[in-house]
XYZ file of C-alpha atoms in Angstrom:
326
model
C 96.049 116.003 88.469
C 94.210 115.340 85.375
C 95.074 111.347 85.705
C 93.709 111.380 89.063
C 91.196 114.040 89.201
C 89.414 114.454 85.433
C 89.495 117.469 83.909
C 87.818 119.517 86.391
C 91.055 118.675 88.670
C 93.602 121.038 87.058
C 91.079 123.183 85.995
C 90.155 123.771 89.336
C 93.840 124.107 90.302
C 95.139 126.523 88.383
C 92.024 128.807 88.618
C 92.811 128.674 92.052
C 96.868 129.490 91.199
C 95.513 132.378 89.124
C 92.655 134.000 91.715
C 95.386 134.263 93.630
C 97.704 135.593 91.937
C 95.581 138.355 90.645
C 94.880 138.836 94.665
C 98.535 139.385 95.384
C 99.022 141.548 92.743
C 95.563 143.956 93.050
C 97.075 144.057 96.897
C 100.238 145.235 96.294
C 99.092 147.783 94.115
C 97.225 149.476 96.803
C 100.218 149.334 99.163
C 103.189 151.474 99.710
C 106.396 150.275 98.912
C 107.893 150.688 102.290
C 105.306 148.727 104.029
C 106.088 145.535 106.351
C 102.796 144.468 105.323
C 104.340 144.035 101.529
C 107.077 142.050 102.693
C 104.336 139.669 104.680
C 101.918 139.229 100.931
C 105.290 138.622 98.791
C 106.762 136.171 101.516
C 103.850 133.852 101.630
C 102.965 134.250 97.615
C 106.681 133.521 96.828
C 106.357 130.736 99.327
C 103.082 129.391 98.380
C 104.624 130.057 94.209
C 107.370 127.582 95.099
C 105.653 124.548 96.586
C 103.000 125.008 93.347
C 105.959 124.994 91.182
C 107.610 122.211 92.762
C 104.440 119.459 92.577
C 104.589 119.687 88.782
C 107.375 117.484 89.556
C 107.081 115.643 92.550
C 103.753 114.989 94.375
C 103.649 117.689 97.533
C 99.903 117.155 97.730
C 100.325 113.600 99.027
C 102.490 115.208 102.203
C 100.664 116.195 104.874
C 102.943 117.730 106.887
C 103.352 120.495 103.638
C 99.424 120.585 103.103
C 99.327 121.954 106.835
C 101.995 124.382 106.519
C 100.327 125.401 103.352
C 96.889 125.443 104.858
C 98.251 128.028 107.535
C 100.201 130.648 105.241
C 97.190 130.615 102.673
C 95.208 131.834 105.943
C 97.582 134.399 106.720
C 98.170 135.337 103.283
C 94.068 135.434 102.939
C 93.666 137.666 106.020
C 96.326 140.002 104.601
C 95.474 140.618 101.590
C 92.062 141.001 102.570
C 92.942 143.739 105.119
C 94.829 145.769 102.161
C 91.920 145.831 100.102
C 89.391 146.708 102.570
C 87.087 143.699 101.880
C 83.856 143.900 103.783
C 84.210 141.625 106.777
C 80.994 139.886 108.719
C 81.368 139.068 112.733
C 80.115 135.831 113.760
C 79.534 135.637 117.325
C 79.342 132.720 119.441
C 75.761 131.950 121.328
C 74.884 134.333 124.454
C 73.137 131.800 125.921
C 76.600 129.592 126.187
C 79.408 130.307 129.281
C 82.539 132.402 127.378
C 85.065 130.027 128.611
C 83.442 127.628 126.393
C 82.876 129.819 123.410
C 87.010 130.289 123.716
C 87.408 126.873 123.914
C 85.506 126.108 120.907
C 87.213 128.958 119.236
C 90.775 126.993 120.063
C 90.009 123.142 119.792
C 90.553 123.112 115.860
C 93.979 124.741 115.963
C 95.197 122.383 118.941
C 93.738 119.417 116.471
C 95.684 121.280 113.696
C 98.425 121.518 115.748
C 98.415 118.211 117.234
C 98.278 116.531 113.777
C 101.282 118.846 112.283
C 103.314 117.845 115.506
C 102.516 113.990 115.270
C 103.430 113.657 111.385
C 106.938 115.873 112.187
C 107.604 113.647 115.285
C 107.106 110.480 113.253
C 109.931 111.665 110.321
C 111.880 112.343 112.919
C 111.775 109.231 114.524
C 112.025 107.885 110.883
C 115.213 109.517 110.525
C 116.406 108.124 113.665
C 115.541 104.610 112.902
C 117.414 105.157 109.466
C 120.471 106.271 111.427
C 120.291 103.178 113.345
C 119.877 101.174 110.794
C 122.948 102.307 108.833
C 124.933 101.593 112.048
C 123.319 98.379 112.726
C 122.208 99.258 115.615
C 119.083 96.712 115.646
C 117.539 97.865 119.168
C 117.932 101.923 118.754
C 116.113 101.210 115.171
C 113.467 98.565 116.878
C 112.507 101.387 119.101
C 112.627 104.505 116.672
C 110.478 102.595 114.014
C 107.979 101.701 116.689
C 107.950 105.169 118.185
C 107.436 106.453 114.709
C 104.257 104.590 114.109
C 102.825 105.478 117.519
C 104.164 109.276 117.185
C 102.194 109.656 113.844
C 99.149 107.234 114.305
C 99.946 105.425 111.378
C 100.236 108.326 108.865
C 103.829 107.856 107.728
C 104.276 105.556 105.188
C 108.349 105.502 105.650
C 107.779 103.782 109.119
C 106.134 101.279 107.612
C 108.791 100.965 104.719
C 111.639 100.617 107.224
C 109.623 98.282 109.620
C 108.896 95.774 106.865
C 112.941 94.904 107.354
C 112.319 92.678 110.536
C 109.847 90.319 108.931
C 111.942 90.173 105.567
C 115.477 89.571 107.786
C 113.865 86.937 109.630
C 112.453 85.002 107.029
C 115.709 85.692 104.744
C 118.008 84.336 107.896
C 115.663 81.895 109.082
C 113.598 80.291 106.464
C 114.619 76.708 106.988
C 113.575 76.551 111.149
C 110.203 78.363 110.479
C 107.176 76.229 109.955
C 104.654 77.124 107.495
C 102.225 78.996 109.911
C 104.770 81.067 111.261
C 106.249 82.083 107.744
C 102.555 82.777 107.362
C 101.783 85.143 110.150
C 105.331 86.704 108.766
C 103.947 87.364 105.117
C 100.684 88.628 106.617
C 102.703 91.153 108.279
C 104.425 92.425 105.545
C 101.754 92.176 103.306
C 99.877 94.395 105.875
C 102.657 97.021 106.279
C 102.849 97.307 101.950
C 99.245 98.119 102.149
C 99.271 100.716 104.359
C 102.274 102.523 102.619
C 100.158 102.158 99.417
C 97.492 103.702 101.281
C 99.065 106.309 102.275
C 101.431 106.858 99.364
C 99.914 105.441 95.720
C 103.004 106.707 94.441
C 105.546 104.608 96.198
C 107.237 101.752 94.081
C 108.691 99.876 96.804
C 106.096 97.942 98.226
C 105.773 95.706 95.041
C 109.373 94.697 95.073
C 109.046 93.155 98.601
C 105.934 91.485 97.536
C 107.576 90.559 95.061
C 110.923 89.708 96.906
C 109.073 87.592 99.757
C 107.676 85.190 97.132
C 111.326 83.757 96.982
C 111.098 83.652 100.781
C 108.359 80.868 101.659
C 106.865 78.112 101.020
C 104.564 78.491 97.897
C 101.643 77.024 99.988
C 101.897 80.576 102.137
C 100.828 82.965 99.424
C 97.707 83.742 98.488
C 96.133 82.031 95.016
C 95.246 85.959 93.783
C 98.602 87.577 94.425
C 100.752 88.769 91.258
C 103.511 86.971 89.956
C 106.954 88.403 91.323
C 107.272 89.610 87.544
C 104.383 91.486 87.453
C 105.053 93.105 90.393
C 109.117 94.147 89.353
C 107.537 95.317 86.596
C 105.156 97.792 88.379
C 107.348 98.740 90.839
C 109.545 100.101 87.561
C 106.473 101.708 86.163
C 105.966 103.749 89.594
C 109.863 104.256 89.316
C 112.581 103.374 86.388
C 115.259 104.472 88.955
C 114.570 101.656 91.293
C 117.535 99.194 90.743
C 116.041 96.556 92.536
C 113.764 95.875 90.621
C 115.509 96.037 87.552
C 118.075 93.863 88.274
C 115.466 91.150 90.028
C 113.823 91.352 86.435
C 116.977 91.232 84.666
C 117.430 87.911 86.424
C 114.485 86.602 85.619
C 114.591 87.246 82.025
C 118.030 85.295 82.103
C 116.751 82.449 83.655
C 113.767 82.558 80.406
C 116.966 82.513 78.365
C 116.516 85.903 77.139
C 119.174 86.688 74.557
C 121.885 89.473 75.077
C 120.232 92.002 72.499
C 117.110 91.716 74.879
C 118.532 92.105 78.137
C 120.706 94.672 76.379
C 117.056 96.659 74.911
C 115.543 96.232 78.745
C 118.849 97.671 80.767
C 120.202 100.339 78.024
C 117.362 102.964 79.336
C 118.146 102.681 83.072
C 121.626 104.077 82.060
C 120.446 107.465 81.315
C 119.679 108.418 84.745
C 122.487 109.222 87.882
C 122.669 107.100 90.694
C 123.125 107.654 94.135
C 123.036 104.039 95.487
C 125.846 101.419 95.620
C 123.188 98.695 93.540
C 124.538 100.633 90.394
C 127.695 99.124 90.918
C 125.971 95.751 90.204
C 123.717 97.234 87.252
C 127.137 98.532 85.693
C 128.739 95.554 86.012
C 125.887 93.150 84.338
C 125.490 95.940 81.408
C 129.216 95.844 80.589
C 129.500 92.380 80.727
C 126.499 92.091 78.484
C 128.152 94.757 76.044
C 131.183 92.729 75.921
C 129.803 89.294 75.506
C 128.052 91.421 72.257
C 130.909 92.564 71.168
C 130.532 95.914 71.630
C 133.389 97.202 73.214
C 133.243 100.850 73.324
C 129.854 100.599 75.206
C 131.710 98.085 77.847
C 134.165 100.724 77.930
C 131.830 104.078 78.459
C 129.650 101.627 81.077
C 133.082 101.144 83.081
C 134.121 104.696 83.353
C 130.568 105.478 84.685
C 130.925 102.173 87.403
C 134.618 104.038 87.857
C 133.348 107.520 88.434
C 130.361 106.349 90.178
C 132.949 104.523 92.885
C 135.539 107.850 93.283
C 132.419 109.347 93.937
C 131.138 106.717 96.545
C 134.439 106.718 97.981
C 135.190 110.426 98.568
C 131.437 110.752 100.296
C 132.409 107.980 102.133
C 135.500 109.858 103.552
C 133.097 113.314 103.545
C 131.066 111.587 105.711
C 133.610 109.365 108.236
């Protein structure tokens, strides 16, 4: 908040954690213990306590679809608590002059507009997740028209759509390079240079969208790119920054720092900290398997060892989910 904000961001923030706190808490006071209206406050405040406590450590304020559902228990929470303590309340009435049926539609055109948004962004992760699906199945039509659906379903608001559409254009130019002409690897790159902006849009926190820009390079002709785009390192390497867990990037950087002829105690000093973190994807097979064979090369055989037994554990693991799962 205080990156992204100034100071005045979590100030603001927790004042507002703290009003209403002290809210709840002069409510309840005034309230029976038997009341349903009790249950109601300490619902919502527990609620409302729990998605607060859960952005200090990932970034809830970025999803919209948990900004409306916050939006809507605050209101109820607000109207609540307000009843309990008797708060002086001020009618606004529509104009006289205007036909009721309009007044009432006024009155109901921001929560169908609420609604309609909520409904859109829900539709679209579900579509997501049924593109994913696909995908994992390789079912290349089903995921064709789930991805699509996804980006009309949510008018563009969910970055994942646009994470898992950016596969076509990378597929094709990774199984076609050699028959595509230069404009058509072009209009290609254009395309997934226009999906990675969006997602960056729309998430500032994603990693991912530099490692295909980064990826791609390898993928046409240099003539395509454009003269101001990063180098693929620079881009691996900011796509860490966002996230030290993505393996992809690591291991496109650890390649590239062999190929500089990088010695093993300094492709040992830039892989040793990825090892500290668990796993869940089968890339950290790979990672294990360069590390250890680094440690050994070094001499260090009681490293290759411990790396090993992680790559080992890691694959009983992989295996029994497997079976879990089939």
């Amino acid at each position: 908040f205080w990156a992204e904000l100034g100071i005045a961001g979590p100030l603001l923030f927790y004042a507002f954690v703290f009003a209403g706190a002290w809210r709840t808490f002069r409510a309840l006071k005034q309230m029976p213990k038997d009341s349903s209206e009790r249950v109601l406050i300490v619902s919502i405040f527990a609620a409302l306590i729990a998605m607060v406590t859960q952005a200090h450590v990932s970034f809830n304020h970025y999803n919209l679809s948990i900004m409306l559902l916050a939006g809507l228990l605050l209101s109820v929470w607000f109207r609540a608590t307000g009843r309990v303590l008797a708060e002086q309340t001020r009618l606004i009435a529509m104009p006289d002059n205007m036909p009721a049926g309009l007044n009432k539609a006024l009155l109901v055109l921001p929560f169908i507009m609420m609604g309609w948004l909520f409904c859109s962004i829900i539709g679209g992760e579900h579509m997501v997740n049924k593109a994913r699906d696909a995908m994992f199945v390789q079912d290349m039509d089903k995921f064709m028209h789930s991805i699509n659906a996804a980006g009309k379903i949510s008018m563009g608001l969910n970055f994942r759509s646009y994470l898992f559409a950016v596969n076509v254009p990378m597929v094709i130019l990774e199984d076609r390079k050699s028959s595509l002409n230069k404009e058509q690897q072009r209009k290609l790159f254009d395309q997934i240079a226009d999906y990675m902006d969006n997602v960056i849009a729309l998430n500032p926190r994603a990693s991912t969208p530099y490692y295909y820009m980064a990826k791609v390079q390898s993928m046409v002709d240099p003539s395509v790119l454009p003269e101001d785009l990063a180098p693929p390192e620079d881009l691996y390497k900011e796509a860490l920054r966002l996230d030290p867990l993505h393996l992809g990037a690591r291991m496109e950087l650890f390649k590239i720092y062999q190929e500089q002829g990088k010695t093993n105690e300094e492709l040992i000093a830039f892989m040793e900290p990825a090892a500290n973190f668990t796993y869940v994807s089968t890339q950290v097979l790979d990672y294990y398997g360069a590390l250890g064979k680094l440690y050994l090369e070094t001499g260090n055989y009681g490293k290759t060892r411990e790396t090993m037994g992680r790559a080992a554990e890691f694959q009983r693991r992989s295996q029994y989910s497997l079976q879990r799962q089939n």
